[in-house]
Structure formats: C-alpha cells, structure tokens
Coordinates of C-alpha atoms and ligand atoms in Angstrom, one line a residue:
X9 CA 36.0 9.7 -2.1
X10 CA 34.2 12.0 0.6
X11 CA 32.6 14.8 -1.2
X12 CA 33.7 18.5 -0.6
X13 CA 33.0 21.6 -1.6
X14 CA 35.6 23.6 -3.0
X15 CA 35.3 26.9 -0.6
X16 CA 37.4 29.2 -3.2
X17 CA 35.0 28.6 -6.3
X18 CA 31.9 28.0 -4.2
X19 CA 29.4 30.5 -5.3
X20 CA 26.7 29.5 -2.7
X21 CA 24.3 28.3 -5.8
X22 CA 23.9 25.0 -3.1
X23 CA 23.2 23.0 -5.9
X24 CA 26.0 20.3 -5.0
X25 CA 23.4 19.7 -1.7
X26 CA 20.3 19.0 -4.3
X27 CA 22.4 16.9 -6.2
X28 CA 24.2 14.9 -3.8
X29 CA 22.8 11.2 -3.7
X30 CA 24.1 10.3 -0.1
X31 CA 23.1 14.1 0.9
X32 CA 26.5 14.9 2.6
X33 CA 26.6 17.8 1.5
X34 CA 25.6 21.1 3.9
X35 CA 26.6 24.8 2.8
X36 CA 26.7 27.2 6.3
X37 CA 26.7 30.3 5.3
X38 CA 27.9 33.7 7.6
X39 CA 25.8 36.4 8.3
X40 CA 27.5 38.8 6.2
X41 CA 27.4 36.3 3.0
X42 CA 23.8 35.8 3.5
X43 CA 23.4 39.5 3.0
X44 CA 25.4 39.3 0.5
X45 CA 23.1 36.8 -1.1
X46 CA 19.7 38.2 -0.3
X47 CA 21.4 41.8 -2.1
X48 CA 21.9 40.0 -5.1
X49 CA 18.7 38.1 -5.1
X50 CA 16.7 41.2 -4.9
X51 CA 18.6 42.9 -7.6
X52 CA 17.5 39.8 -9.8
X53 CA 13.9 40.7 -8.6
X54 CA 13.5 36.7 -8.1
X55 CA 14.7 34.3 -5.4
X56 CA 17.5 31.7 -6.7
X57 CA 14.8 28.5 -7.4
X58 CA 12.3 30.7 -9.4
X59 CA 15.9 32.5 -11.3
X60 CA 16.5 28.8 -12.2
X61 CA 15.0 28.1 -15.5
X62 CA 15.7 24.4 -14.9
X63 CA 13.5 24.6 -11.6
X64 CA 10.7 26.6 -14.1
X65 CA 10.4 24.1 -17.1
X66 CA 10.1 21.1 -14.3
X67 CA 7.6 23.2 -12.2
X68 CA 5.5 23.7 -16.0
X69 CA 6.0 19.7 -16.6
X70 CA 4.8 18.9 -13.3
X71 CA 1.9 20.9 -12.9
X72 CA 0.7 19.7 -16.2
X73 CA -0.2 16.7 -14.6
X74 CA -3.8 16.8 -12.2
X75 CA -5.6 14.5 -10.4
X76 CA -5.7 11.5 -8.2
X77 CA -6.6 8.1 -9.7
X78 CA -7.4 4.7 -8.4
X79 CA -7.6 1.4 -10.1
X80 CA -10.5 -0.5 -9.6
X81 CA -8.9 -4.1 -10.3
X82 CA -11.9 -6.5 -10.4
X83 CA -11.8 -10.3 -11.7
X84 CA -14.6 -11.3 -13.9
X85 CA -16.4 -8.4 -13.0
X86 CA -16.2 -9.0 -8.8
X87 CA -14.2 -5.5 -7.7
X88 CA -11.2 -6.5 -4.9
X89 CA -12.0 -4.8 -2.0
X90 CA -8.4 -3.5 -1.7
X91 CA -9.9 -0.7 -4.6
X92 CA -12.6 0.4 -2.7
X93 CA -9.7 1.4 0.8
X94 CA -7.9 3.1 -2.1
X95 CA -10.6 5.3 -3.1
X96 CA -11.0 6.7 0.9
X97 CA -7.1 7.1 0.7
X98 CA -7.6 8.6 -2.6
X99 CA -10.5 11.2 -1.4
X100 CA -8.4 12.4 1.0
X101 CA -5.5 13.1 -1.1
X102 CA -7.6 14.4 -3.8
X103 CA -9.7 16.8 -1.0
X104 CA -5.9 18.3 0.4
X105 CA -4.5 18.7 -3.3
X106 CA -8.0 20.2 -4.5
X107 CA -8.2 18.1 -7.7
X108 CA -10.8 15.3 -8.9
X109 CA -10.5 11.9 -7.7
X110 CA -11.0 9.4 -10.5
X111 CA -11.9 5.6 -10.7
X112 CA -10.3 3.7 -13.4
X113 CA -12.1 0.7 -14.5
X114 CA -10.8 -1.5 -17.1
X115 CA -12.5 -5.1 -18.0
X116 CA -15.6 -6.5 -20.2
X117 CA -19.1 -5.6 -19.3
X118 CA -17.9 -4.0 -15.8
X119 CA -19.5 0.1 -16.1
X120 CA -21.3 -1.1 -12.8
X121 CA -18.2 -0.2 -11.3
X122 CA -18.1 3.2 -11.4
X123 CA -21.1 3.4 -10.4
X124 CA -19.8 1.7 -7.0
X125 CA -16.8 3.8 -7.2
X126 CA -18.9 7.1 -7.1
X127 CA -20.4 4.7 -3.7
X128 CA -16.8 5.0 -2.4
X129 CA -15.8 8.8 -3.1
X130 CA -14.6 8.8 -6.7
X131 CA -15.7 12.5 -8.5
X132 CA -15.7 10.8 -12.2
X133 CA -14.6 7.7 -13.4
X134 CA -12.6 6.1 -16.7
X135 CA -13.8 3.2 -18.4
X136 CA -12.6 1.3 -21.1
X137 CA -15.0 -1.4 -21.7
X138 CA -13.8 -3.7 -24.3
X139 CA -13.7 -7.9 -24.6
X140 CA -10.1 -7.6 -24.9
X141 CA -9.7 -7.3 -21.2
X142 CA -12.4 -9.8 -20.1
X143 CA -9.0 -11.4 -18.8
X144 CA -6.3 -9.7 -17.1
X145 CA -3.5 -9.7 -19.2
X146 CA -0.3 -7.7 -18.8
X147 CA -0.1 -6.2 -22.4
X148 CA -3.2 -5.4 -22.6
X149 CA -3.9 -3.3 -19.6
X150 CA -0.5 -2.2 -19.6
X151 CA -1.8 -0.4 -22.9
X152 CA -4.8 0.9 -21.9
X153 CA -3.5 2.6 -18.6
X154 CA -0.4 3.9 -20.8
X155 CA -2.9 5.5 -22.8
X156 CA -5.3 6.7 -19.9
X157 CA -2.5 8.7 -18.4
X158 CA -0.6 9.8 -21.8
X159 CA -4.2 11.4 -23.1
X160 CA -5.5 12.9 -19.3
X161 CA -2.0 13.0 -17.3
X162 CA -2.9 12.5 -13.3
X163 CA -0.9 13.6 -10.9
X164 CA -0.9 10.6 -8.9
X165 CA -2.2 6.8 -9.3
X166 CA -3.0 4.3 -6.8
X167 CA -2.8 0.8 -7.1
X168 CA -3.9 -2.3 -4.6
X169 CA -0.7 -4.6 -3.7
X170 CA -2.7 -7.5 -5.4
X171 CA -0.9 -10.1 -7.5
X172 CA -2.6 -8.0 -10.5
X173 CA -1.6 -4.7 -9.4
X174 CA 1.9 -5.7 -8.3
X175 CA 2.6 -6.7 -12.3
X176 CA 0.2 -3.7 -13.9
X177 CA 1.9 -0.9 -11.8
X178 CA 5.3 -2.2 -12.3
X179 CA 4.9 -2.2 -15.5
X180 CA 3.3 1.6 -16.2
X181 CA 6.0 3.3 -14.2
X182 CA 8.4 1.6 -16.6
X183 CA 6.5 2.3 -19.7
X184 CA 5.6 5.8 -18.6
X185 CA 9.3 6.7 -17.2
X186 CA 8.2 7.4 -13.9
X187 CA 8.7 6.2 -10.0
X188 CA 6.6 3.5 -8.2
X189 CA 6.6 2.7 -4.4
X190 CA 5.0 -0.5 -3.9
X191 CA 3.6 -1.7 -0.3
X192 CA 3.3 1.9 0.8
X193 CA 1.9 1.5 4.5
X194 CA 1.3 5.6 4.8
X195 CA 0.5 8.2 1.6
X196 CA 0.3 11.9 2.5
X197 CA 0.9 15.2 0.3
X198 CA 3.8 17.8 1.2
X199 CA 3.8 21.2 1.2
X200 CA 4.9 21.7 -2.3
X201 CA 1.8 18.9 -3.4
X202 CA 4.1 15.7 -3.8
X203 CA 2.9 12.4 -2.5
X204 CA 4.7 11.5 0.7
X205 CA 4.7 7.5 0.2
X206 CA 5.8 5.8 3.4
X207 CA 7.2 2.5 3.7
X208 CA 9.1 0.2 5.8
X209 CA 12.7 -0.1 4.4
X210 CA 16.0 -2.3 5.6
X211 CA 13.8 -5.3 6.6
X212 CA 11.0 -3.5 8.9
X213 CA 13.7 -1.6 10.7
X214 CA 13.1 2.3 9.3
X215 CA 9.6 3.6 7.9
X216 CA 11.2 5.1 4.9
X217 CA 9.4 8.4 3.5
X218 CA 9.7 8.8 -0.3
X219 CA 9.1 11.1 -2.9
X220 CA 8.8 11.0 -6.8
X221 CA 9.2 14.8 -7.0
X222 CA 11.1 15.4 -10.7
X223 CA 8.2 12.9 -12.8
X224 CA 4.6 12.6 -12.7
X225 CA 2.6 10.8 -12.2
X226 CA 3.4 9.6 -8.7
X227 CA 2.3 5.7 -8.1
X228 CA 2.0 3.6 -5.5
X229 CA 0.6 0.4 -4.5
X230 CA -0.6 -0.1 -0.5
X231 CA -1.4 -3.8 0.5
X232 CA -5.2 -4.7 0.8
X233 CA -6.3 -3.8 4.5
X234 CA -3.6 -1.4 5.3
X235 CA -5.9 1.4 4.5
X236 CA -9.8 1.2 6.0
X237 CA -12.1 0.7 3.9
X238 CA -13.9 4.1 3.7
X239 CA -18.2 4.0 4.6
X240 CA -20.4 3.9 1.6
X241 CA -22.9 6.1 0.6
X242 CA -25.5 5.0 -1.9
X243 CA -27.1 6.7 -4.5
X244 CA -24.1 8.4 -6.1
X245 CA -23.2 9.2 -9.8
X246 CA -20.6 11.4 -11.6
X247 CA -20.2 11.1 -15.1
X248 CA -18.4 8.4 -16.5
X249 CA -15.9 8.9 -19.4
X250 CA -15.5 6.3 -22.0
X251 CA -12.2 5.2 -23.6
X252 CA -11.4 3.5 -26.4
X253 CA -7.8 1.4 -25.8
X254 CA -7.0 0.5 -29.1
X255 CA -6.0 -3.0 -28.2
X256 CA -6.6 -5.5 -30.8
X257 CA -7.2 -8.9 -29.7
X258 CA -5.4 -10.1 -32.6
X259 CA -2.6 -8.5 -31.7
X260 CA -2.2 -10.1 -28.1
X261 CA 0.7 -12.5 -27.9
X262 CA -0.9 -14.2 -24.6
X263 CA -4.1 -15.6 -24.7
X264 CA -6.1 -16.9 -22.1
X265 CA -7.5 -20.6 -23.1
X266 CA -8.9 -21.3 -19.4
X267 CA -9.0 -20.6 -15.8
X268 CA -8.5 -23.2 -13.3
X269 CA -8.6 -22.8 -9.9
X270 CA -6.0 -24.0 -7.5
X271 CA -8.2 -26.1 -5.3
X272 CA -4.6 -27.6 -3.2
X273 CA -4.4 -23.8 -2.3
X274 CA -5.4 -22.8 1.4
X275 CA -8.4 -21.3 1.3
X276 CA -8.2 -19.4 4.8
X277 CA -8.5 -15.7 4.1
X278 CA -6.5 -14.5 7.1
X279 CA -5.9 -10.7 5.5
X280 CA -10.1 -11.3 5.6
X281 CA -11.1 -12.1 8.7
X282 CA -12.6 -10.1 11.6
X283 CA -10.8 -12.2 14.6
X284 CA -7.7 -14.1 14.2
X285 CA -5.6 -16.2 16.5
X286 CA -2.1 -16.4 15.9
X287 CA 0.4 -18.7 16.6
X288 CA 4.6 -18.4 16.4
X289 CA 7.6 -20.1 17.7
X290 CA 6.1 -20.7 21.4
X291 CA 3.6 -23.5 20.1
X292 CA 6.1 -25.6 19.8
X293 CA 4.9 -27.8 17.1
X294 CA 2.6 -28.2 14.1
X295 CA 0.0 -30.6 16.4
X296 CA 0.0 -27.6 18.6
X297 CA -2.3 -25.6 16.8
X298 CA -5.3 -27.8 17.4
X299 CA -5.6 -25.3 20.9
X300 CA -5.2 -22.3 18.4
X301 CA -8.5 -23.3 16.0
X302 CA -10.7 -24.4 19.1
X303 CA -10.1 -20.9 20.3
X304 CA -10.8 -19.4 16.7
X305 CA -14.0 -21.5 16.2
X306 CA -15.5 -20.6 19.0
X307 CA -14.4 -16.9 18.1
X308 CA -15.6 -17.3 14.6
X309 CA -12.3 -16.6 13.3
X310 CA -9.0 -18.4 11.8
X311 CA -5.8 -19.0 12.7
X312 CA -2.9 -16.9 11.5
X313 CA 1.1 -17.5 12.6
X314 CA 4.2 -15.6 12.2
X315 CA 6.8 -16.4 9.9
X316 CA 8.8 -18.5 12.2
X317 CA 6.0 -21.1 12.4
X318 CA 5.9 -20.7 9.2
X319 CA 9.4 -21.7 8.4
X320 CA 8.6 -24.3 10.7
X321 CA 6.6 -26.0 8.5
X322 CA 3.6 -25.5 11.0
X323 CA 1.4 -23.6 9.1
X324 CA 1.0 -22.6 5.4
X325 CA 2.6 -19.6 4.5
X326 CA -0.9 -18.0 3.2
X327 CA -1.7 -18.0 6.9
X328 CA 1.5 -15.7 7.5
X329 CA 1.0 -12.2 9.2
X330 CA 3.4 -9.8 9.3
X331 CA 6.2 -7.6 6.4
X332 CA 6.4 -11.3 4.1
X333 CA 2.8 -12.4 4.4
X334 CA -0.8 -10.8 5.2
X335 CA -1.5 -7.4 6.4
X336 CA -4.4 -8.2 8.8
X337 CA -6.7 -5.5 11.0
X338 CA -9.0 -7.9 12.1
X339 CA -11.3 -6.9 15.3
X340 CA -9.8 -8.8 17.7
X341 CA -6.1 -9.8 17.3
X342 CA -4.6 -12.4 19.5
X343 CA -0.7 -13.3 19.6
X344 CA 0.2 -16.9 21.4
X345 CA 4.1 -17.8 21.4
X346 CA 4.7 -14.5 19.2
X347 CA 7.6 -12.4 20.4
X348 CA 6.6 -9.3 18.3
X349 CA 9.4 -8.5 16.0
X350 CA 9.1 -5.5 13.6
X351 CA 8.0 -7.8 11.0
X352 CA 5.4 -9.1 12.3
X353 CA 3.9 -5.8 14.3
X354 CA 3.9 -4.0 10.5
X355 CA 1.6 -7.1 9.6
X356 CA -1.2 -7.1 12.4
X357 CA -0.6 -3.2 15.0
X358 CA -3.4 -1.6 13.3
X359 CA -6.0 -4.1 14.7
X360 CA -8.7 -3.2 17.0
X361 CA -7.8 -5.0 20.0
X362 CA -4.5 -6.7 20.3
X363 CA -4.3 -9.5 23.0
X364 CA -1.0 -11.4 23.5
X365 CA 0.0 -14.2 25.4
X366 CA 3.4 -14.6 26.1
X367 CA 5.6 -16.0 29.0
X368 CA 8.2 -13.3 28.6
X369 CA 7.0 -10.1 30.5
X370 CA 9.6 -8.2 28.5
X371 CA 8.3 -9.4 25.3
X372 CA 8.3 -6.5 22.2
X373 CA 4.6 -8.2 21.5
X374 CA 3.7 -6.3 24.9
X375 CA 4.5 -3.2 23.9
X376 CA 1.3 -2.7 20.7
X377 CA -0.7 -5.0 23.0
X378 CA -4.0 -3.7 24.6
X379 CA -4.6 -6.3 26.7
X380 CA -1.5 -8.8 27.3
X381 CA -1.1 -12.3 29.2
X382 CA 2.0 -13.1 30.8
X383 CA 1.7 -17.0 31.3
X384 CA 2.3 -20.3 29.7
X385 CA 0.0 -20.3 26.6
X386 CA -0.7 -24.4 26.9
X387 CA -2.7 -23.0 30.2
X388 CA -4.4 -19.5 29.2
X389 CA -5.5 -20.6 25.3
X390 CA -7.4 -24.0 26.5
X391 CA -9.0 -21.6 29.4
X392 CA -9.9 -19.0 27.3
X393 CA -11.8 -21.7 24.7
X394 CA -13.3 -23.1 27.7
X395 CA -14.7 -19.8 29.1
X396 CA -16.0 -18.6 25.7
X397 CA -17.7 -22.1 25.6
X398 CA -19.5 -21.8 29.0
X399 CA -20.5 -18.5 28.8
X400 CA -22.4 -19.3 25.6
X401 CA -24.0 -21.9 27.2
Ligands
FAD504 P1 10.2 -15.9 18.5 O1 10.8 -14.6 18.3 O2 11.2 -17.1 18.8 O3 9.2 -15.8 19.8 C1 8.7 -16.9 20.4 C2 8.0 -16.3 21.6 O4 7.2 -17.4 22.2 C3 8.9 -15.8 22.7 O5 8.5 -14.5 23.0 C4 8.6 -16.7 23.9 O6 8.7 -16.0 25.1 C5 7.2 -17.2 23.6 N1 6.9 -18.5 24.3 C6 7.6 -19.6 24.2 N2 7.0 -20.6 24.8 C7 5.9 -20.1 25.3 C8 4.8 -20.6 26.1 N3 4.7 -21.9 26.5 N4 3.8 -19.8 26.5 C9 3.8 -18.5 26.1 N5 4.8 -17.9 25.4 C10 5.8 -18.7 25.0 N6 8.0 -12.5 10.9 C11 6.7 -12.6 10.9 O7 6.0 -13.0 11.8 N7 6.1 -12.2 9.7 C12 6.7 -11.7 8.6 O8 6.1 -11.4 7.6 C13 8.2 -11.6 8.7 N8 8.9 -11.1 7.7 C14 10.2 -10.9 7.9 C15 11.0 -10.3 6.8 C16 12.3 -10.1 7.0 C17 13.1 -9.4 5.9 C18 13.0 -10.5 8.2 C19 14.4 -10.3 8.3 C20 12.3 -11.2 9.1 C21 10.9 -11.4 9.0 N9 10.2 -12.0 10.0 C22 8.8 -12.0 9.9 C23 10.8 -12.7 11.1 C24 10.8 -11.9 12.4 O9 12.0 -11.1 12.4 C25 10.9 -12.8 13.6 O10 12.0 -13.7 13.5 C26 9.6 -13.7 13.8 O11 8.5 -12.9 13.7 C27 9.7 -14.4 15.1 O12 8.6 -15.3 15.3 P2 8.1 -15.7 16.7 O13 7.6 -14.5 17.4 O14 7.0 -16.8 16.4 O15 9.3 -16.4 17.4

C-alpha cells in the first residue's frame, strides 16, 4: 500500500525518508518542532547523523577505502585506447577527491604500460606480471583484481565498456559485494566524495544519476570515446608496484588453445574514425548507400547508420551509432535520412561538427546540428561529393 507515516509515534528521526526505496516519503516539520529538535540536538552535543552510530561505523568503512583506479585492458600487450580516456577522467576525479590515481595493468610481459599510463596522468601504477594472464581469461583476472582491491582498497575503479571490461567489472562488483554502473556517459564526485555516475536510463529517455554510497569501491565502466582522450606528456614515471596474483595456471579450468580471428567480421571501425557519414531510414534502401561511401571516401572517412537501417538489413550492425551500437565523436559528423531520436543523439552529440541532411525542417536531428540541410538527400549528398571532388582538383 501507499506508505505513511504514523504522525502519533513519529519521532522526527526521518529515517523512514532514507529508507524508503520509491522515496515517497517527506517529513515537514513546524517551526516550533524544529526548535524543539535543534534543543535536543545541542543537548546531545552532536547533530542526529554523527549521534547515529550506524551512520559512524559506515563513515569508518568507507573512508577506509582511497584512491581512483583505472584498468589498463590491453590484448597481447597493445593497450585499448578506451584506458588511456579513462585515465584523463580518472585525473580529474582523483585531483577533486585529493587521492592518487593508479593504473592497473594486468597481462605477460606488459610493465611498458605503466610507463604509458604515467604518459596519460596515472600517479603510480599496479602490475601483476605473470604468464597466467598472457590471455584474458575471466578467472584469472577476476582473481587478481579481487586481490588488488582486497590488499590496497580504492575508493573508486574505472573500467572501459570493452567486451573484456563488460565481463571483468561485472564480475569484481559481484565478488567484491559492491555496485557497478556500466555505460556511464558522465562520472563526477559529490559533496560528501561519492562518484556521481550518469547514465541514460528507460531507453535514452532520462540521464539517470547514481550513486553507490553504502559500499566501496565505486565502479563504473564508460564506453570507449565517450570520454576524450586526455594529451600526453612524455617522459613521465612514478613508481610501479608489483603484485603477486597467486593464480596457478594449473588451477585454471579455461584454457586458451588458440586465437582466431573473425575475418567474416566488418572491419569498419566506426567508434574510430575522425569523419563519418551516416545513413538511416531516409536512404531508402541498402543500394542507397553507394552515395553515402562516395561522400566518405572523398572525406576519408566511413559510413555509419542508425539502428533503423540497421534493422533494415542495410548496413551491419557494427556500423550502428547511437544507445545499441558505437559511441562516435568523430570531427565531422554527418546525418542523411536520420531523424535524431534520443538513441541515436546519446551515440554521435558530442562530435565536433554535426551536419544533417534532412527533408523535415522540424526534424529532432536539427536541434544538436551545427550546420543542418533541409533538402532531399538524393540531391545535397551527390553535390556535396561532387564539390569536394572539384575543389581538390
Ligand atoms: P526515422 O526516424 O524514420 O527517420 C528518417 C528520417 O529521414 C526522417 O526524419 C525523414 O524526414 C528523413 N528523410 C526521409 N527521406 C528523406 C530524403 N529523401 N531526404 C532527406 N531526408 C529524408 N537508434 C539508433 O540510431 N541507434 C541506436 O543505438 C538505437 N538504440 C535504441 C535503443 C532503444 C532501447 C530504443 C527503444 C530505440 C533505439 N533506437 C536507436 C531507435 C531510435 O529510437 C529510432 O527509431 C531510430 O534512430 C530512427 O532511425 P532513423 O532516424 O533512421 O529513422
């Protein structure tokens, strides 16, 4: 049923508003009862949270923990870039909290990454350098970050959105008994230092804003180019601190026999590129596109599309932009046939310059556009190629 608050045996403790998990609750109180309550709390010589030895032992477990971390995921030794935008996101947090921000770097014969996290902003860096984790392998990194954070406890960890991370950060926050929000598109720290992890929510409708603020540490994973990737400055060091995992090969249950790459897969990197030319439902049909890669190649870029091509069968879904596929920021974006729903904006607003064609003047798409067409787009995207031809001749 609703909840209510009994008003004869309310004692104005307002822990039933705390508590309450649809937050329903509100306790108003009059002027004279707010005296009342301000009397008493002097007379305790505390206010009510500090009184609360509840609110004292979860301060003392919580500020236990220290420090920002980001895993630096690499495969066979090649770092993903993703890392690296985590470590400027990470500096930041680190700079407002006033704590050490620490690489992780876990695989065989990788130390040279810390030395290219130290490149990126990282104060000090963990490495556990060990065959064991030549491959990624759930149970075994799952180990050795369980045992990272149980022996140095951080206050917050940072993951990419990768395939890798996705599984690895999952899998902590479980082991560890803590929260994870995954595809953050915003981190930020609050006034009482908890990580303020924003997200879209109810399919791209609501940026949702949450907090892990009764368990530590605080995770996240943001999608690779969501953050920017922060300028590097050579020449850095910090010292690097060496752990041992304790994972026994023989021990592993999954063992990796060999790695074959999937050579059917599209090879486009669309979440990559610095100019991309994007299709949706207004090119009518899969042939249509030819018009959309003339216009890329002579841009030097590749052609993206939105989910409803997609669906269409018009394009691979690795070419998708938008809340179910890539998060682009290319330098120049431009939308042909796109109307610019909420999912696709969250994919590709944060681009440099946004250009979209579009025979609807009252098109959404208009709205994050910096430049916008209103035309048919089987006229302006065969002009445009043409121009960009003739001008380089
Ligand atoms: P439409 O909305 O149909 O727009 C077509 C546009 O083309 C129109 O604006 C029209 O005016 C224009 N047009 C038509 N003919 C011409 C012409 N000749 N010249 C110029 N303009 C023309 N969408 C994504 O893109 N990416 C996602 O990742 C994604 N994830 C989603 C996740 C969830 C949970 C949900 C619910 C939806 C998601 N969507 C996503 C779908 C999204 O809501 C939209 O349905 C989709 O983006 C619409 O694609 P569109 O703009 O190509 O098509």
């Amino acid at each position: 049923g609703e909840p209510e608050i009994v008003v004869a045996q309310c004692i104005g403790c307002v822990k039933c508003v705390k508590v309450c998990p649809a937050q329903a609750l509100e306790v108003v109180f009059t002027e004279e009862e707010k005296r009342i309550l301000e009397q008493l709390a002097r007379e305790s010589g505390a206010d009510a949270e500090d009184g609360d030895p509840e609110a004292r032992a979860l301060a003392a477990k919580l500020a236990a923990y220290r420090g920002v971390w980001v895993f630096v995921e690499q495969t066979e030794g090649e770092p993903a870039r993703v890392s690296w935008e985590l470590m400027g996101k990470g500096r930041e947090l680190a700079d407002t909290l006033g704590v050490p921000l620490s690489a992780v770097v876990i695989g065989s014969h990788v130390e040279e990454l810390c030395y290219h996290s130290f490149c990126y902003g990282a104060d000090q860096a963990y490495l556990v350098d060990e065959p064991v984790f030549r491959h990624y392998r759930t149970e075994a990194y799952l180990k050795a970050v369980c045992r990272l954070i149980e022996n140095y406890q951080p206050e917050i960890v940072l993951m990419g959105a990768t395939g890798l991370g996705r599984d690895l950060a999952g899998a902590v926050a479980t082991v560890v008994g803590t929260g994870l929000t995954a595809d953050c598109t915003g981190l930020g720290i609050d006034d009482r230092r908890n990580l303020m992890q924003t997200r879209p929510a109810f399919g791209g409708n609501i940026m949702a804003t949450i907090m892990c603020d009764k368990f530590r540490p605080q995770m996240a994973t943001v999608r690779p180019h969501v953050m920017p990737l922060p300028e590097r400055v050579e020449g850095k060091s910090g010292p690097v601190i060496r752990v041992a995992s304790g994972v026994k090969e023989e021990e592993m249950l999954t063992k990796v026999l060999a790695v074959v790459s999937d050579r059917n897969r599209d090879h486009v990197d669309v979440a990559g590129a610095e100019f991309i030319v994007s299709g949706g439902r207004g090119m009518m049909g899969k042939e249509n596109f030819v018009l959309l890669q003339e216009l890329a190649d002579e841009l030097g870029g590749v052609v993206g599309a939105s989910r409803s091509a997609v669906d269409a069968g018009w394009m691979p879904h690795e070419r998708q932009v938008g809340q179910t596929g890539k998060t682009v920021r290319p330098k120049i974006y431009i939308a042909c046939g796109i109307s610019g729903a909420i999912q696709h904006l969250v994919g590709m607003q944060d681009s440099d310059l946004i250009i979209a064609i579009n025979r609807d003047p009252d098109a959404p798409i208009f709205e994050v556009a910096h430049l916008g067409i209103v035309g048919d787009l089987f006229q302006v995207v065969p002009a445009l190629t043409e121009r960009l031809r003739s001008l380089k001749q």
